[in-house]
mmCIF file of C-alpha atoms in Angstrom:
data_model
loop_
_atom_site.group_PDB
_atom_site.id
_atom_site.type_symbol
_atom_site.label_atom_id
_atom_site.label_comp_id
_atom_site.label_asym_id
_atom_site.label_seq_id
_atom_site.Cartn_x
_atom_site.Cartn_y
_atom_site.Cartn_z
ATOM 1 C CA UNK R 1 3.408 19.941 -19.532
ATOM 2 C CA UNK R 2 2.594 16.432 -17.963
ATOM 3 C CA UNK R 3 -1.052 15.844 -16.647
ATOM 4 C CA UNK R 4 -1.501 14.697 -12.995
ATOM 5 C CA UNK R 5 -2.297 11.255 -14.331
ATOM 6 C CA UNK R 6 1.058 11.225 -16.144
ATOM 7 C CA UNK R 7 3.022 12.476 -13.253
ATOM 8 C CA UNK R 8 1.382 9.880 -10.913
ATOM 9 C CA UNK R 9 2.030 6.992 -13.353
ATOM 10 C CA UNK R 10 5.765 8.046 -13.694
ATOM 11 C CA UNK R 11 6.132 7.916 -10.100
ATOM 12 C CA UNK R 12 4.306 4.520 -9.733
ATOM 13 C CA UNK R 13 6.247 3.019 -12.527
ATOM 14 C CA UNK R 14 9.501 3.873 -10.809
ATOM 15 C CA UNK R 15 8.436 2.978 -7.329
ATOM 16 C CA UNK R 16 5.911 0.115 -7.812
ATOM 17 C CA UNK R 17 5.698 -1.126 -11.231
ATOM 18 C CA UNK R 18 9.236 -2.251 -11.639
ATOM 19 C CA UNK R 19 9.198 -4.171 -8.242
ATOM 20 C CA UNK R 20 5.938 -6.107 -9.230
ATOM 21 C CA UNK R 21 6.460 -6.735 -12.922
ATOM 22 C CA UNK R 22 5.974 -10.388 -13.693
ATOM 23 C CA UNK R 23 4.429 -11.219 -10.342
ATOM 24 C CA UNK R 24 0.777 -10.315 -11.042
ATOM 25 C CA UNK R 25 -0.106 -13.740 -12.652
ATOM 26 C CA UNK R 26 -0.489 -14.934 -9.215
ATOM 27 C CA UNK R 27 -3.539 -12.802 -8.684
ATOM 28 C CA UNK R 28 -5.801 -15.153 -10.693
ATOM 29 C CA UNK R 29 -6.286 -18.776 -9.830
ATOM 30 C CA UNK R 30 -7.917 -20.357 -12.974
ATOM 31 C CA UNK R 31 -6.234 -23.248 -14.406
ATOM 32 C CA UNK R 32 -6.384 -21.616 -17.831
ATOM 33 C CA UNK R 33 -5.195 -18.209 -18.281
ATOM 34 C CA UNK R 34 -7.521 -16.371 -20.644
ATOM 35 C CA UNK R 35 -11.225 -15.616 -21.043
ATOM 36 C CA UNK R 36 -12.514 -18.900 -22.054
ATOM 37 C CA UNK R 37 -12.674 -21.747 -24.789
ATOM 38 C CA UNK R 38 -14.083 -20.727 -28.228
ATOM 39 C CA UNK R 39 -15.577 -23.298 -30.650
ATOM 40 C CA UNK R 40 -13.862 -23.017 -33.939
ATOM 41 C CA UNK R 41 -15.374 -25.978 -35.997
ATOM 42 C CA UNK R 42 -15.601 -29.688 -36.570
ATOM 43 C CA UNK R 43 -13.365 -32.436 -37.957
ATOM 44 C CA UNK R 44 -13.684 -36.309 -38.340
ATOM 45 C CA UNK R 45 -12.811 -38.317 -35.049
ATOM 46 C CA UNK R 46 -9.459 -40.087 -35.054
ATOM 47 C CA UNK R 47 -8.104 -42.823 -32.723
ATOM 48 C CA UNK R 48 -6.921 -41.238 -29.519
ATOM 49 C CA UNK R 49 -9.262 -38.241 -29.524
ATOM 50 C CA UNK R 50 -11.204 -37.290 -26.499
ATOM 51 C CA UNK R 51 -14.596 -38.929 -27.021
ATOM 52 C CA UNK R 52 -16.077 -36.163 -24.783
ATOM 53 C CA UNK R 53 -15.907 -33.779 -27.642
ATOM 54 C CA UNK R 54 -17.830 -35.820 -29.988
ATOM 55 C CA UNK R 55 -20.817 -33.803 -31.494
ATOM 56 C CA UNK R 56 -23.413 -36.468 -31.528
ATOM 57 C CA UNK R 57 -25.927 -34.687 -33.622
ATOM 58 C CA UNK R 58 -23.475 -34.156 -36.407
ATOM 59 C CA UNK R 59 -22.318 -37.696 -36.115
ATOM 60 C CA UNK R 60 -25.894 -39.015 -36.456
ATOM 61 C CA UNK R 61 -26.388 -36.720 -39.464
ATOM 62 C CA UNK R 62 -23.225 -37.747 -41.259
ATOM 63 C CA UNK R 63 -23.061 -41.299 -39.982
ATOM 64 C CA UNK R 64 -19.405 -40.826 -38.967
ATOM 65 C CA UNK R 65 -17.892 -39.552 -35.721
ATOM 66 C CA UNK R 66 -17.136 -35.817 -35.618
ATOM 67 C CA UNK R 67 -15.427 -33.863 -32.929
ATOM 68 C CA UNK R 68 -16.153 -30.143 -31.946
ATOM 69 C CA UNK R 69 -12.807 -28.323 -32.092
ATOM 70 C CA UNK R 70 -12.026 -25.603 -29.530
ATOM 71 C CA UNK R 71 -9.271 -23.144 -29.119
ATOM 72 C CA UNK R 72 -8.285 -21.627 -25.946
ATOM 73 C CA UNK R 73 -8.440 -17.760 -25.768
ATOM 74 C CA UNK R 74 -5.113 -16.831 -24.167
ATOM 75 C CA UNK R 75 -5.802 -13.399 -23.633
ATOM 76 C CA UNK R 76 -6.958 -12.367 -20.149
ATOM 77 C CA UNK R 77 -9.433 -9.580 -19.889
ATOM 78 C CA UNK R 78 -9.510 -7.630 -16.754
ATOM 79 C CA UNK R 79 -12.095 -5.296 -15.483
ATOM 80 C CA UNK R 80 -11.288 -2.853 -12.596
ATOM 81 C CA UNK R 81 -14.443 -2.048 -10.726
ATOM 82 C CA UNK R 82 -13.633 1.307 -9.016
ATOM 83 C CA UNK R 83 -15.737 2.634 -6.107
ATOM 84 C CA UNK R 84 -16.004 6.536 -6.519
ATOM 85 C CA UNK R 85 -18.617 7.077 -3.940
ATOM 86 C CA UNK R 86 -18.388 9.670 -1.269
ATOM 87 C CA UNK R 87 -17.016 7.441 1.587
ATOM 88 C CA UNK R 88 -13.924 6.813 -0.507
ATOM 89 C CA UNK R 89 -12.906 10.494 0.119
ATOM 90 C CA UNK R 90 -11.919 9.634 3.797
ATOM 91 C CA UNK R 91 -8.312 9.848 4.937
ATOM 92 C CA UNK R 92 -5.750 12.478 5.184
ATOM 93 C CA UNK R 93 -4.954 14.867 2.195
ATOM 94 C CA UNK R 94 -2.967 13.202 -0.339
ATOM 95 C CA UNK R 95 -3.305 9.798 1.072
ATOM 96 C CA UNK R 96 -6.941 9.207 1.343
ATOM 97 C CA UNK R 97 -8.884 6.056 0.116
ATOM 98 C CA UNK R 98 -9.499 7.667 -3.316
ATOM 99 C CA UNK R 99 -5.702 8.430 -3.641
ATOM 100 C CA UNK R 100 -4.928 4.750 -2.976
ATOM 101 C CA UNK R 101 -7.528 3.607 -5.276
ATOM 102 C CA UNK R 102 -6.117 5.601 -8.089
ATOM 103 C CA UNK R 103 -2.770 4.372 -7.531
ATOM 104 C CA UNK R 104 -3.885 0.694 -7.527
ATOM 105 C CA UNK R 105 -5.966 1.269 -10.545
ATOM 106 C CA UNK R 106 -2.940 2.718 -12.482
ATOM 107 C CA UNK R 107 -0.591 0.165 -11.258
ATOM 108 C CA UNK R 108 -2.893 -2.792 -12.090
ATOM 109 C CA UNK R 109 -3.763 -1.470 -15.418
ATOM 110 C CA UNK R 110 -0.036 -1.002 -16.307
ATOM 111 C CA UNK R 111 1.007 -4.314 -15.031
ATOM 112 C CA UNK R 112 -1.763 -6.309 -16.529
ATOM 113 C CA UNK R 113 -1.451 -4.442 -19.866
ATOM 114 C CA UNK R 114 2.351 -4.931 -20.005
ATOM 115 C CA UNK R 115 1.566 -8.730 -20.041
ATOM 116 C CA UNK R 116 -0.519 -8.369 -23.232
ATOM 117 C CA UNK R 117 -3.838 -8.492 -21.321
ATOM 118 C CA UNK R 118 -6.739 -6.090 -22.009
ATOM 119 C CA UNK R 119 -7.712 -3.896 -19.040
ATOM 120 C CA UNK R 120 -11.054 -2.052 -18.824
ATOM 121 C CA UNK R 121 -12.510 0.023 -16.063
ATOM 122 C CA UNK R 122 -15.935 0.694 -14.494
ATOM 123 C CA UNK R 123 -16.131 3.799 -12.363
ATOM 124 C CA UNK R 124 -19.182 3.659 -10.147
ATOM 125 C CA UNK R 125 -20.707 6.268 -8.049
ATOM 126 C CA UNK R 126 -24.268 5.908 -6.533
ATOM 127 C CA UNK R 127 -25.603 4.579 -9.827
ATOM 128 C CA UNK R 128 -23.612 6.760 -12.173
ATOM 129 C CA UNK R 129 -21.334 4.886 -14.449
ATOM 130 C CA UNK R 130 -18.221 5.669 -16.525
ATOM 131 C CA UNK R 131 -16.764 2.908 -18.481
ATOM 132 C CA UNK R 132 -13.244 2.814 -20.140
ATOM 133 C CA UNK R 133 -13.367 -0.169 -22.606
ATOM 134 C CA UNK R 134 -10.501 -2.708 -22.430
ATOM 135 C CA UNK R 135 -7.110 -1.793 -23.796
ATOM 136 C CA UNK R 136 -3.381 -2.554 -23.244
ATOM 137 C CA UNK R 137 -1.260 0.302 -23.771
ATOM 138 C CA UNK R 138 0.297 2.801 -21.395
ATOM 139 C CA UNK R 139 -1.780 5.444 -22.990
ATOM 140 C CA UNK R 140 -4.744 3.388 -21.966
ATOM 141 C CA UNK R 141 -3.717 3.264 -18.443
ATOM 142 C CA UNK R 142 -3.494 7.053 -18.523
ATOM 143 C CA UNK R 143 -6.869 7.226 -19.877
ATOM 144 C CA UNK R 144 -8.226 5.259 -16.833
ATOM 145 C CA UNK R 145 -6.289 7.854 -14.742
ATOM 146 C CA UNK R 146 -7.877 10.690 -16.434
ATOM 147 C CA UNK R 147 -11.239 9.329 -15.903
ATOM 148 C CA UNK R 148 -10.489 8.886 -12.157
ATOM 149 C CA UNK R 149 -9.397 12.561 -12.011
ATOM 150 C CA UNK R 150 -12.727 13.641 -13.639
ATOM 151 C CA UNK R 151 -14.811 11.759 -11.235
ATOM 152 C CA UNK R 152 -12.730 12.817 -8.162
ATOM 153 C CA UNK R 153 -15.329 15.495 -7.150
ATOM 154 C CA UNK R 154 -18.590 13.748 -8.336
ATOM 155 C CA UNK R 155 -20.330 13.265 -5.110
ATOM 156 C CA UNK R 156 -24.126 13.457 -4.622
ATOM 157 C CA UNK R 157 -24.418 12.228 -1.006
ATOM 158 C CA UNK R 158 -26.401 8.990 -1.603
ATOM 159 C CA UNK R 159 -25.341 5.769 -0.068
ATOM 160 C CA UNK R 160 -23.477 3.339 -2.356
ATOM 161 C CA UNK R 161 -25.546 0.435 -3.547
ATOM 162 C CA UNK R 162 -22.835 -2.307 -3.529
ATOM 163 C CA UNK R 163 -25.220 -4.736 -5.353
ATOM 164 C CA UNK R 164 -25.831 -2.444 -8.174
ATOM 165 C CA UNK R 165 -22.136 -1.834 -8.481
ATOM 166 C CA UNK R 166 -21.516 -5.662 -8.789
ATOM 167 C CA UNK R 167 -24.551 -6.082 -11.163
ATOM 168 C CA UNK R 168 -23.127 -3.417 -13.426
ATOM 169 C CA UNK R 169 -19.785 -5.323 -13.513
ATOM 170 C CA UNK R 170 -21.765 -8.335 -14.514
ATOM 171 C CA UNK R 171 -23.634 -6.615 -17.430
ATOM 172 C CA UNK R 172 -20.430 -5.009 -18.685
ATOM 173 C CA UNK R 173 -18.223 -8.298 -18.759
ATOM 174 C CA UNK R 174 -19.937 -10.465 -21.280
ATOM 175 C CA UNK R 175 -17.146 -12.886 -21.717
ATOM 176 C CA UNK R 176 -15.285 -14.644 -18.832
ATOM 177 C CA UNK R 177 -12.846 -12.218 -17.262
ATOM 178 C CA UNK R 178 -10.931 -11.412 -14.010
ATOM 179 C CA UNK R 179 -12.819 -8.816 -12.191
ATOM 180 C CA UNK R 180 -10.866 -6.743 -9.526
ATOM 181 C CA UNK R 181 -13.138 -4.869 -7.358
ATOM 182 C CA UNK R 182 -11.606 -1.846 -5.526
ATOM 183 C CA UNK R 183 -13.840 -0.504 -2.780
ATOM 184 C CA UNK R 184 -14.039 0.223 1.009
ATOM 185 C CA UNK R 185 -17.208 -1.908 0.754
ATOM 186 C CA UNK R 186 -19.192 0.655 2.870
ATOM 187 C CA UNK R 187 -22.694 0.751 1.513
ATOM 188 C CA UNK R 188 -25.917 -1.211 1.323
ATOM 189 C CA UNK R 189 -27.828 -3.473 -1.050
ATOM 190 C CA UNK R 190 -28.133 -7.177 -1.133
ATOM 191 C CA UNK R 191 -24.462 -7.358 -2.561
ATOM 192 C CA UNK R 192 -23.896 -10.961 -1.521
ATOM 193 C CA UNK R 193 -26.432 -12.322 -3.936
ATOM 194 C CA UNK R 194 -25.088 -9.996 -6.658
ATOM 195 C CA UNK R 195 -21.521 -11.248 -5.857
ATOM 196 C CA UNK R 196 -22.471 -14.909 -6.219
ATOM 197 C CA UNK R 197 -24.091 -14.188 -9.500
ATOM 198 C CA UNK R 198 -20.820 -12.592 -10.652
ATOM 199 C CA UNK R 199 -18.406 -15.497 -9.515
ATOM 200 C CA UNK R 200 -20.572 -17.858 -11.436
ATOM 201 C CA UNK R 201 -19.110 -16.590 -14.605
ATOM 202 C CA UNK R 202 -15.987 -14.649 -13.595
ATOM 203 C CA UNK R 203 -12.932 -14.838 -11.472
ATOM 204 C CA UNK R 204 -13.355 -12.173 -8.784
ATOM 205 C CA UNK R 205 -10.806 -10.508 -6.506
ATOM 206 C CA UNK R 206 -11.711 -8.009 -3.915
ATOM 207 C CA UNK R 207 -9.304 -5.207 -2.809
ATOM 208 C CA UNK R 208 -10.861 -3.558 0.198
ATOM 209 C CA UNK R 209 -9.324 -0.102 0.649
ATOM 210 C CA UNK R 210 -9.329 1.004 4.341
ATOM 211 C CA UNK R 211 -8.265 4.138 6.180
ATOM 212 C CA UNK R 212 -7.766 4.532 10.056
ATOM 213 C CA UNK R 213 -10.904 6.699 10.026
ATOM 214 C CA UNK R 214 -13.025 3.745 9.057
ATOM 215 C CA UNK R 215 -12.098 1.863 12.230
ATOM 216 C CA UNK R 216 -11.077 4.288 14.989
ATOM 217 C CA UNK R 217 -13.144 6.912 16.709
ATOM 218 C CA UNK R 218 -10.523 9.685 17.683
ATOM 219 C CA UNK R 219 -10.500 10.767 21.367
ATOM 220 C CA UNK R 220 -11.037 14.465 20.636
ATOM 221 C CA UNK R 221 -13.815 15.467 22.998
ATOM 222 C CA UNK R 222 -17.014 16.841 21.551
ATOM 223 C CA UNK R 223 -16.940 16.651 17.736
ATOM 224 C CA UNK R 224 -19.151 16.834 14.642
ATOM 225 C CA UNK R 225 -19.358 13.490 12.895
ATOM 226 C CA UNK R 226 -20.514 13.486 9.291
ATOM 227 C CA UNK R 227 -21.532 10.361 7.209
ATOM 228 C CA UNK R 228 -19.494 10.681 4.114
ATOM 229 C CA UNK R 229 -22.145 8.788 2.079
ATOM 230 C CA UNK R 230 -25.309 10.649 3.119
ATOM 231 C CA UNK R 231 -23.987 14.013 4.532
ATOM 232 C CA UNK R 232 -25.852 13.502 7.742
ATOM 233 C CA UNK R 233 -24.194 15.205 10.779
ATOM 234 C CA UNK R 234 -24.227 14.337 14.551
ATOM 235 C CA UNK R 235 -22.612 16.112 17.518
ATOM 236 C CA UNK R 236 -20.997 13.366 19.636
ATOM 237 C CA UNK R 237 -18.638 13.183 22.674
ATOM 238 C CA UNK R 238 -15.865 10.952 21.268
ATOM 239 C CA UNK R 239 -14.599 10.222 24.892
ATOM 240 C CA UNK R 240 -17.810 8.667 25.917
ATOM 241 C CA UNK R 241 -16.963 5.161 26.887
ATOM 242 C CA UNK R 242 -20.309 3.748 25.898
ATOM 243 C CA UNK R 243 -20.068 5.481 22.413
ATOM 244 C CA UNK R 244 -16.845 4.061 21.784
ATOM 245 C CA UNK R 245 -17.876 0.565 22.729
ATOM 246 C CA UNK R 246 -20.790 0.934 20.370
ATOM 247 C CA UNK R 247 -18.622 2.284 17.803
ATOM 248 C CA UNK R 248 -16.159 -0.625 18.018
ATOM 249 C CA UNK R 249 -18.989 -3.209 17.953
ATOM 250 C CA UNK R 250 -20.348 -1.702 14.856
ATOM 251 C CA UNK R 251 -17.021 -1.827 13.087
ATOM 252 C CA UNK R 252 -16.512 -5.513 14.010
ATOM 253 C CA UNK R 253 -20.124 -6.358 12.972
ATOM 254 C CA UNK R 254 -19.461 -4.817 9.563
ATOM 255 C CA UNK R 255 -16.118 -6.536 9.109
ATOM 256 C CA UNK R 256 -17.595 -9.902 10.104
ATOM 257 C CA UNK R 257 -20.452 -9.582 7.674
ATOM 258 C CA UNK R 258 -18.131 -8.603 4.949
ATOM 259 C CA UNK R 259 -15.753 -11.460 5.519
ATOM 260 C CA UNK R 260 -18.574 -14.001 5.889
ATOM 261 C CA UNK R 261 -20.271 -12.879 2.574
ATOM 262 C CA UNK R 262 -16.909 -12.989 0.747
ATOM 263 C CA UNK R 263 -16.189 -16.398 2.183
ATOM 264 C CA UNK R 264 -19.571 -17.830 1.133
ATOM 265 C CA UNK R 265 -19.170 -16.491 -2.378
ATOM 266 C CA UNK R 266 -15.582 -17.980 -2.592
ATOM 267 C CA UNK R 267 -14.043 -14.559 -3.270
ATOM 268 C CA UNK R 268 -10.638 -13.554 -1.744
ATOM 269 C CA UNK R 269 -10.842 -10.253 -0.126
ATOM 270 C CA UNK R 270 -7.545 -8.448 0.634
ATOM 271 C CA UNK R 271 -7.134 -5.380 2.951
ATOM 272 C CA UNK R 272 -5.114 -2.422 1.657
ATOM 273 C CA UNK R 273 -4.534 0.091 4.266
ATOM 274 C CA UNK R 274 -3.885 3.690 3.160
ATOM 275 C CA UNK R 275 -0.648 3.961 5.239
ATOM 276 C CA UNK R 276 0.889 0.921 3.662
ATOM 277 C CA UNK R 277 3.544 0.759 1.014
ATOM 278 C CA UNK R 278 1.628 -0.063 -2.144
ATOM 279 C CA UNK R 279 4.144 -2.392 -3.610
ATOM 280 C CA UNK R 280 4.532 -4.424 -0.437
ATOM 281 C CA UNK R 281 0.851 -4.556 0.000
ATOM 282 C CA UNK R 282 0.384 -6.040 -3.617
ATOM 283 C CA UNK R 283 3.188 -8.495 -3.136
ATOM 284 C CA UNK R 284 1.313 -9.811 -0.096
ATOM 285 C CA UNK R 285 -1.887 -10.007 -2.080
ATOM 286 C CA UNK R 286 -0.172 -12.112 -4.788
ATOM 287 C CA UNK R 287 1.523 -14.463 -2.097
ATOM 288 C CA UNK R 288 -1.838 -14.954 -0.269
ATOM 289 C CA UNK R 289 -3.686 -15.721 -3.437
ATOM 290 C CA UNK R 290 -1.042 -18.332 -4.525
ATOM 291 C CA UNK R 291 -1.230 -19.946 -0.963
ATOM 292 C CA UNK R 292 -5.091 -19.984 -1.370
ATOM 293 C CA UNK R 293 -4.789 -21.816 -4.827
ATOM 294 C CA UNK R 294 -2.041 -24.247 -3.861
#
C-alpha cells in the first residue's frame, strides 16, 4: 500500500510537476548555474590567457608565469528550509499552511532533482532540527515527504526563532547553494541580520506561506483566540471596531517589517496563499524572479 507521501507525490506529479517541468531554472538569478568555482591546478601562461588568474607566488618561485586553473561546478545544490513551527498549522483541514508547505517541498524537490540538481532539506521547529542530506532521486523526494509527515505533530508551543532557523541553514550549507526558505515568517529574533549573513554566500529565495487566518479577524462575536506559537488564549469580541482596527494595523506593520527586511537583504519574497492553485502560484514566482533579474 502506498504511503501518504507517495500518494501526495503521485497527485502532485500529475497536477503540478508536469506543468512546471523545465521552468524552475528561473527561480535562481546567478550568472553561473552551480555551487561555485573550484581550483583544479596550475599551468604555464600562454598568450591570450586572462592575466587576472596568474598565481604570482608560483610565478616568482619558478621564474615563469603560471595560471591558476578553475572548473565550474555545474551541479546546483538546493536546500529547502522548512518551517515546522506551530503557527504553520493554521488554516482549514487539508489545506492549512503545513499542507501547502509539504506540497511545495515535494514539488520543488522533484523538479530540481529531475534537472540533476541535489536537494536537501532542513526541517526547523523551535530549535529542533531534522536534516535530509542532498539527493536527486524520486525516492529522495519521498524521504523529505516522510520527514515532513514525522514532524507534523511536533509542536512544543515556543515562538519560532527565525534568526536561528536562518543561522542553522548557513551552518548546514557549507558550499554556495540556492536556499529556498518556506515559512510564514511569524516569529521573533534578529532575523534580518541572519538573513544578510546568509545572502553573502548563498542565493536565497523566500516563499511566504499565508492563510486568511493570518490577515483577517472573523466577525464571529465573542471568541477565544489562541496564539498558535505560545498557546496563550484570550477572550475577545471580534466585532469590536477598535479591536479590528488594531488587528489590521498589527498585520500591516508585520508585513511592512518583513518586506523592508527582505528588500534590504536583497532577497525576493513571494507570497503563496493557501487557497491558490499551487502550479499557477509557482509559475508566477518564476516569472517575477525572471523580471527581477532582467
